[in-house]
PDB file of C-alpha atoms and ligand atoms in Angstrom:
ATOM      1  CA  UNK A1029      12.277 -69.370  13.178  1.00 92.00           C
ATOM      2  CA  UNK A1030       9.092 -67.423  12.246  1.00 95.00           C
ATOM      3  CA  UNK A1031       7.532 -65.633  14.991  1.00 93.00           C
ATOM      4  CA  UNK A1032       4.051 -66.709  13.714  1.00 94.00           C
ATOM      5  CA  UNK A1033       4.350 -70.219  12.520  1.00 96.00           C
ATOM      6  CA  UNK A1034       7.379 -71.231  14.640  1.00 94.00           C
ATOM      7  CA  UNK A1035       8.941 -72.979  11.435  1.00 95.00           C
ATOM      8  CA  UNK A1036      12.523 -72.152  10.137  1.00 95.00           C
ATOM      9  CA  UNK A1037      12.750 -69.572   7.470  1.00 94.00           C
ATOM     10  CA  UNK A1038      14.784 -70.891   4.589  1.00 94.00           C
ATOM     11  CA  UNK A1039      17.902 -68.910   3.863  1.00 92.00           C
ATOM     12  CA  UNK A1040      16.866 -68.027   0.325  1.00 94.00           C
ATOM     13  CA  UNK A1041      13.779 -66.189   1.761  1.00 93.00           C
ATOM     14  CA  UNK A1042      14.170 -62.585   2.903  1.00 92.00           C
ATOM     15  CA  UNK A1043      12.366 -62.512   6.234  1.00 94.00           C
ATOM     16  CA  UNK A1044      10.088 -59.782   7.461  1.00 95.00           C
ATOM     17  CA  UNK A1045      11.602 -58.107  10.522  1.00 94.00           C
ATOM     18  CA  UNK A1046       9.207 -56.530  12.873  1.00 93.00           C
ATOM     19  CA  UNK A1047       9.039 -55.928  16.603  1.00 91.00           C
ATOM     20  CA  UNK A1048      12.272 -57.634  17.260  1.00 93.00           C
ATOM     21  CA  UNK A1049      11.442 -60.972  15.438  1.00 94.00           C
ATOM     22  CA  UNK A1050      11.526 -62.389  11.950  1.00 95.00           C
ATOM     23  CA  UNK A1051       8.604 -63.816   9.986  1.00 96.00           C
ATOM     24  CA  UNK A1052       8.053 -65.547   6.727  1.00 96.00           C
ATOM     25  CA  UNK A1053       6.854 -63.009   4.232  1.00 96.00           C
ATOM     26  CA  UNK A1054       2.972 -63.075   4.552  1.00 96.00           C
ATOM     27  CA  UNK A1055       2.885 -64.449   8.042  1.00 96.00           C
ATOM     28  CA  UNK A1056       2.585 -61.269   9.719  1.00 96.00           C
ATOM     29  CA  UNK A1057      -0.300 -58.764   9.057  1.00 96.00           C
ATOM     30  CA  UNK A1058      -0.707 -54.957   8.806  1.00 97.00           C
ATOM     31  CA  UNK A1059      -2.380 -53.730  11.974  1.00 97.00           C
ATOM     32  CA  UNK A1060      -4.613 -51.260   9.897  1.00 97.00           C
ATOM     33  CA  UNK A1061      -5.621 -53.059   6.676  1.00 97.00           C
ATOM     34  CA  UNK A1062      -4.815 -56.707   7.757  1.00 97.00           C
ATOM     35  CA  UNK A1063      -2.925 -57.363   4.400  1.00 96.00           C
ATOM     36  CA  UNK A1064      -0.057 -59.902   4.758  1.00 97.00           C
ATOM     37  CA  UNK A1065       3.134 -58.134   4.913  1.00 96.00           C
ATOM     38  CA  UNK A1066       5.828 -58.826   2.378  1.00 95.00           C
ATOM     39  CA  UNK A1067       8.943 -57.284   1.003  1.00 93.00           C
ATOM     40  CA  UNK A1068       6.593 -55.367  -1.531  1.00 95.00           C
ATOM     41  CA  UNK A1069       4.221 -54.116   1.110  1.00 96.00           C
ATOM     42  CA  UNK A1070       6.973 -53.194   3.584  1.00 94.00           C
ATOM     43  CA  UNK A1071       6.574 -53.426   7.265  1.00 95.00           C
ATOM     44  CA  UNK A1072       6.871 -50.180   9.507  1.00 95.00           C
ATOM     45  CA  UNK A1073       6.686 -50.243  13.319  1.00 95.00           C
ATOM     46  CA  UNK A1074       5.037 -47.812  15.397  1.00 95.00           C
ATOM     47  CA  UNK A1075       4.208 -48.016  19.059  1.00 94.00           C
ATOM     48  CA  UNK A1076       4.530 -51.872  19.103  1.00 94.00           C
ATOM     49  CA  UNK A1077       2.400 -52.334  16.007  1.00 96.00           C
ATOM     50  CA  UNK A1078       3.310 -53.222  12.498  1.00 96.00           C
ATOM     51  CA  UNK A1079       1.843 -51.443   9.373  1.00 97.00           C
ATOM     52  CA  UNK A1080       2.179 -51.845   5.542  1.00 97.00           C
ATOM     53  CA  UNK A1081       4.206 -48.869   4.224  1.00 95.00           C
ATOM     54  CA  UNK A1082       1.201 -47.309   2.568  1.00 94.00           C
ATOM     55  CA  UNK A1083      -0.818 -47.220   5.829  1.00 95.00           C
ATOM     56  CA  UNK A1084       2.090 -46.047   7.839  1.00 95.00           C
ATOM     57  CA  UNK A1085       2.567 -43.192   5.434  1.00 93.00           C
ATOM     58  CA  UNK A1086      -1.037 -42.247   5.470  1.00 92.00           C
ATOM     59  CA  UNK A1087      -1.622 -42.513   9.097  1.00 94.00           C
ATOM     60  CA  UNK A1088       1.516 -41.318  10.524  1.00 93.00           C
ATOM     61  CA  UNK A1089       3.429 -38.988   8.248  1.00 92.00           C
ATOM     62  CA  UNK A1090       2.536 -35.211   8.035  1.00 90.00           C
ATOM     63  CA  UNK A1091       0.308 -34.394   5.074  1.00 92.00           C
ATOM     64  CA  UNK A1092       1.372 -31.729   2.654  1.00 91.00           C
ATOM     65  CA  UNK A1093      -0.845 -28.738   3.012  1.00 90.00           C
ATOM     66  CA  UNK A1094      -1.174 -28.194  -0.656  1.00 90.00           C
ATOM     67  CA  UNK A1095      -1.618 -31.696  -2.163  1.00 92.00           C
ATOM     68  CA  UNK A1096      -2.670 -33.509   1.138  1.00 92.00           C
ATOM     69  CA  UNK A1097      -0.358 -36.433   0.333  1.00 92.00           C
ATOM     70  CA  UNK A1098       2.152 -37.588   2.971  1.00 92.00           C
ATOM     71  CA  UNK A1099       5.464 -35.762   3.357  1.00 89.00           C
ATOM     72  CA  UNK A1100       8.596 -37.995   3.688  1.00 83.00           C
ATOM     73  CA  UNK A1101      11.697 -36.258   3.156  1.00 75.00           C
ATOM     74  CA  UNK A1102      11.749 -33.136   1.131  1.00 66.00           C
ATOM     75  CA  UNK A1103       9.469 -30.882   3.371  1.00 70.00           C
ATOM     76  CA  UNK A1104       9.295 -27.289   3.604  1.00 73.00           C
ATOM     77  CA  UNK A1105       8.207 -25.665   6.734  1.00 65.00           C
ATOM     78  CA  UNK A1106       8.146 -21.944   7.168  1.00 61.00           C
ATOM     79  CA  UNK A1107      11.325 -20.855   9.106  1.00 56.00           C
ATOM     80  CA  UNK A1108       9.776 -17.851  10.715  1.00 61.00           C
ATOM     81  CA  UNK A1109       7.136 -19.942  12.426  1.00 63.00           C
ATOM     82  CA  UNK A1110       4.264 -17.907  10.781  1.00 72.00           C
ATOM     83  CA  UNK A1111       2.932 -20.955   9.070  1.00 82.00           C
ATOM     84  CA  UNK A1112       2.011 -24.233  10.614  1.00 83.00           C
ATOM     85  CA  UNK A1113       2.415 -27.477   8.762  1.00 85.00           C
ATOM     86  CA  UNK A1114       4.633 -29.059   6.015  1.00 86.00           C
ATOM     87  CA  UNK A1115       4.696 -28.961   2.327  1.00 88.00           C
ATOM     88  CA  UNK A1116       6.476 -30.878  -0.318  1.00 89.00           C
ATOM     89  CA  UNK A1117       9.251 -28.743  -1.886  1.00 86.00           C
ATOM     90  CA  UNK A1118       7.429 -28.627  -5.246  1.00 88.00           C
ATOM     91  CA  UNK A1119       4.169 -27.759  -3.677  1.00 91.00           C
ATOM     92  CA  UNK A1120       5.075 -24.914  -1.669  1.00 90.00           C
ATOM     93  CA  UNK A1121       3.530 -21.793  -3.632  1.00 92.00           C
ATOM     94  CA  UNK A1122       0.805 -19.227  -3.515  1.00 94.00           C
ATOM     95  CA  UNK A1123      -2.376 -20.914  -2.486  1.00 93.00           C
ATOM     96  CA  UNK A1124      -4.401 -19.042  -5.214  1.00 95.00           C
ATOM     97  CA  UNK A1125      -2.072 -19.029  -8.279  1.00 95.00           C
ATOM     98  CA  UNK A1126       0.275 -21.992  -7.288  1.00 93.00           C
ATOM     99  CA  UNK A1127       3.324 -20.126  -8.398  1.00 94.00           C
ATOM    100  CA  UNK A1128       6.513 -20.767  -6.235  1.00 92.00           C
ATOM    101  CA  UNK A1129       8.146 -17.907  -4.416  1.00 89.00           C
ATOM    102  CA  UNK A1130      11.345 -17.116  -6.294  1.00 83.00           C
ATOM    103  CA  UNK A1131      12.911 -14.892  -3.691  1.00 82.00           C
ATOM    104  CA  UNK A1132      11.524 -17.079  -0.671  1.00 79.00           C
ATOM    105  CA  UNK A1133       9.210 -14.412   0.470  1.00 86.00           C
ATOM    106  CA  UNK A1134       5.498 -14.828   0.846  1.00 89.00           C
ATOM    107  CA  UNK A1135       2.582 -13.336   2.717  1.00 91.00           C
ATOM    108  CA  UNK A1136       0.452 -15.339   5.188  1.00 91.00           C
ATOM    109  CA  UNK A1137      -3.349 -15.266   5.068  1.00 92.00           C
ATOM    110  CA  UNK A1138      -5.364 -17.557   7.445  1.00 91.00           C
ATOM    111  CA  UNK A1139      -2.312 -19.703   7.971  1.00 89.00           C
ATOM    112  CA  UNK A1140      -1.654 -20.225   4.191  1.00 91.00           C
ATOM    113  CA  UNK A1141       1.014 -19.008   1.898  1.00 92.00           C
ATOM    114  CA  UNK A1142       0.269 -16.244  -0.818  1.00 94.00           C
ATOM    115  CA  UNK A1143       2.179 -14.348  -3.258  1.00 94.00           C
ATOM    116  CA  UNK A1144       1.934 -10.533  -2.894  1.00 94.00           C
ATOM    117  CA  UNK A1145      -0.800  -9.888  -5.211  1.00 95.00           C
ATOM    118  CA  UNK A1146      -3.167 -12.653  -4.146  1.00 96.00           C
ATOM    119  CA  UNK A1147      -2.510 -11.795  -0.426  1.00 95.00           C
ATOM    120  CA  UNK A1148      -3.788  -8.309  -1.207  1.00 96.00           C
ATOM    121  CA  UNK A1149      -6.675  -9.464  -3.032  1.00 96.00           C
ATOM    122  CA  UNK A1150      -7.947 -11.548  -0.239  1.00 96.00           C
ATOM    123  CA  UNK A1151      -6.947  -8.880   2.341  1.00 94.00           C
ATOM    124  CA  UNK A1152      -9.017  -6.223   0.243  1.00 94.00           C
ATOM    125  CA  UNK A1153      -5.949  -4.008  -0.178  1.00 96.00           C
ATOM    126  CA  UNK A1154      -5.633  -3.689  -3.863  1.00 97.00           C
ATOM    127  CA  UNK A1155      -5.980   0.005  -4.944  1.00 97.00           C
ATOM    128  CA  UNK A1156      -9.397   0.387  -6.759  1.00 96.00           C
ATOM    129  CA  UNK A1157      -7.595   2.805  -9.176  1.00 95.00           C
ATOM    130  CA  UNK A1158      -4.408   1.385 -10.024  1.00 97.00           C
ATOM    131  CA  UNK A1159      -4.991  -2.296  -8.863  1.00 97.00           C
ATOM    132  CA  UNK A1160      -1.642  -2.351  -7.149  1.00 97.00           C
ATOM    133  CA  UNK A1161      -1.134  -3.524  -3.629  1.00 96.00           C
ATOM    134  CA  UNK A1162      -1.319  -0.879  -0.852  1.00 97.00           C
ATOM    135  CA  UNK A1163       1.297  -1.139   1.835  1.00 95.00           C
ATOM    136  CA  UNK A1164       1.387   1.772   3.894  1.00 95.00           C
ATOM    137  CA  UNK A1165      -1.024   4.946   3.792  1.00 96.00           C
ATOM    138  CA  UNK A1166      -4.603   4.116   2.536  1.00 96.00           C
ATOM    139  CA  UNK A1167      -7.600   6.031   1.687  1.00 96.00           C
ATOM    140  CA  UNK A1168     -10.960   4.227   2.351  1.00 95.00           C
ATOM    141  CA  UNK A1169     -14.562   4.960   1.550  1.00 94.00           C
ATOM    142  CA  UNK A1170     -17.299   3.994   3.687  1.00 89.00           C
ATOM    143  CA  UNK A1171     -17.981   1.221   1.107  1.00 87.00           C
ATOM    144  CA  UNK A1172     -14.876  -0.203   2.062  1.00 91.00           C
ATOM    145  CA  UNK A1173     -13.103   0.754  -1.186  1.00 95.00           C
ATOM    146  CA  UNK A1174      -9.406   1.208  -0.813  1.00 96.00           C
ATOM    147  CA  UNK A1175      -6.909   3.368  -2.631  1.00 97.00           C
ATOM    148  CA  UNK A1176      -3.457   4.765  -2.412  1.00 97.00           C
ATOM    149  CA  UNK A1177      -4.040   8.223  -1.069  1.00 96.00           C
ATOM    150  CA  UNK A1178      -2.587   9.629  -4.454  1.00 96.00           C
ATOM    151  CA  UNK A1179      -5.099   7.527  -6.307  1.00 96.00           C
ATOM    152  CA  UNK A1180      -8.159   8.632  -4.510  1.00 97.00           C
ATOM    153  CA  UNK A1181      -9.096  11.264  -7.114  1.00 96.00           C
ATOM    154  CA  UNK A1182     -12.023  13.146  -8.386  1.00 97.00           C
ATOM    155  CA  UNK A1183     -13.531  11.684 -11.509  1.00 95.00           C
ATOM    156  CA  UNK A1184     -13.366  15.050 -13.335  1.00 96.00           C
ATOM    157  CA  UNK A1185     -10.360  16.956 -12.225  1.00 96.00           C
ATOM    158  CA  UNK A1186      -8.147  14.003 -10.942  1.00 95.00           C
ATOM    159  CA  UNK A1187      -7.011  15.938  -8.061  1.00 94.00           C
ATOM    160  CA  UNK A1188      -6.387  13.832  -4.990  1.00 94.00           C
ATOM    161  CA  UNK A1189      -9.051  14.009  -2.344  1.00 94.00           C
ATOM    162  CA  UNK A1190      -7.864  14.708   1.230  1.00 91.00           C
ATOM    163  CA  UNK A1191     -11.152  14.877   3.079  1.00 91.00           C
ATOM    164  CA  UNK A1192     -14.737  15.249   1.778  1.00 94.00           C
ATOM    165  CA  UNK A1193     -15.822  13.332  -1.322  1.00 95.00           C
ATOM    166  CA  UNK A1194     -19.073  12.888  -3.151  1.00 94.00           C
ATOM    167  CA  UNK A1195     -20.217   9.448  -4.271  1.00 92.00           C
ATOM    168  CA  UNK A1196     -22.439   9.488  -7.541  1.00 92.00           C
ATOM    169  CA  UNK A1197     -23.290   6.470  -9.621  1.00 90.00           C
ATOM    170  CA  UNK A1198     -20.229   4.635  -8.007  1.00 90.00           C
ATOM    171  CA  UNK A1199     -17.812   7.440  -9.026  1.00 93.00           C
ATOM    172  CA  UNK A1200     -16.048   9.890  -6.906  1.00 94.00           C
ATOM    173  CA  UNK A1201     -16.028  13.690  -7.056  1.00 95.00           C
ATOM    174  CA  UNK A1202     -14.715  16.590  -5.518  1.00 95.00           C
ATOM    175  CA  UNK A1203     -16.860  19.507  -4.112  1.00 94.00           C
ATOM    176  CA  UNK A1204     -16.318  21.671  -7.049  1.00 94.00           C
ATOM    177  CA  UNK A1205     -17.251  18.938  -9.689  1.00 95.00           C
ATOM    178  CA  UNK A1206     -20.227  17.451  -7.913  1.00 94.00           C
ATOM    179  CA  UNK A1207     -21.704  21.079  -7.833  1.00 93.00           C
ATOM    180  CA  UNK A1208     -20.817  21.494 -11.555  1.00 93.00           C
ATOM    181  CA  UNK A1209     -22.765  18.245 -12.261  1.00 91.00           C
ATOM    182  CA  UNK A1210     -25.638  19.326 -10.053  1.00 91.00           C
ATOM    183  CA  UNK A1211     -26.134  22.458 -12.248  1.00 91.00           C
ATOM    184  CA  UNK A1212     -26.420  20.210 -15.213  1.00 89.00           C
ATOM    185  CA  UNK A1213     -28.803  17.678 -13.812  1.00 86.00           C
ATOM    186  CA  UNK A1214     -30.734  16.791 -10.748  1.00 84.00           C
ATOM    187  CA  UNK A1215     -28.017  14.805  -9.020  1.00 84.00           C
ATOM    188  CA  UNK A1216     -28.360  13.432  -5.399  1.00 86.00           C
ATOM    189  CA  UNK A1217     -24.919  12.866  -4.356  1.00 86.00           C
ATOM    190  CA  UNK A1218     -23.962  11.787  -0.896  1.00 86.00           C
ATOM    191  CA  UNK A1219     -21.305  13.908   0.954  1.00 91.00           C
ATOM    192  CA  UNK A1220     -18.933  11.746   2.846  1.00 92.00           C
ATOM    193  CA  UNK A1221     -15.555  11.953   4.507  1.00 93.00           C
ATOM    194  CA  UNK A1222     -12.532   9.889   3.458  1.00 92.00           C
ATOM    195  CA  UNK A1223     -11.197   7.657   6.187  1.00 93.00           C
ATOM    196  CA  UNK A1224      -7.321   7.546   6.202  1.00 93.00           C
ATOM    197  CA  UNK A1225      -5.425   4.858   7.560  1.00 93.00           C
ATOM    198  CA  UNK A1226      -2.504   2.344   7.069  1.00 93.00           C
ATOM    199  CA  UNK A1227      -2.202  -1.168   5.777  1.00 88.00           C
TER     200      UNK A1227
HETATM  201 ZN1   ZN B2536       5.733 -68.435   9.360  1.00 86.23          ZN
HETATM  202 ZN1   ZN B2537      -1.873 -51.807   5.595  1.00 86.23          ZN
HETATM  203 ZN1   ZN B2538       2.214 -31.805  -1.860  1.00 86.23          ZN
HETATM  204 ZN1   ZN B2539      -0.574 -15.931  -6.122  1.00 86.23          ZN
HETATM  205 ZN1   ZN B2540      -3.148   3.098  -6.585  1.00 86.23          ZN
HETATM  206 ZN1   ZN B2541     -12.720  17.506  -9.316  1.00 86.23          ZN
END
């Protein structure tokens, strides 16, 4: 018997089973979109309500944080608990370049996964001289420019600067070479102290 019209359901018809009863196809509707439920639309239950398969996915399944579509089976969630949410297996990659993580290691920035390079790009921790990530000791100017300490060099002699530097036309000079420059032209350079830290 159909739970809606109370008539028998012929044996050659596949009934829709929902909430402990059986129905003629089309005699029960989706709670969300009111479409008649058939074998094609599917019927999924949740908290004493019936939904078509499509709405059920949209409404209740977790969404992939990369493509925003529902995640059914093949989900990736970060094992270390550093990241919240789920991803499709094929969607889990760097949020900037979309490359997968071949060795399964990734960096987290604002709760999204990134490859090493793109993490450091966002984190302002790419060295301004060699363009490689800084992970460890770091020299920083008051403009916020960051360098590997060995890459923080005078523009003329290329010696590493360990304390005082001079900035002139967005270039870095040691004391000797800013003085040399000042003999040639009227250069007003600002004397500054390097900040050393760790990233
Ligand atoms: Zn019926
Ligand atoms: Zn629906
Ligand atoms: Zn996805
Ligand atoms: Zn990347
Ligand atoms: Zn460097
Ligand atoms: Zn120099």
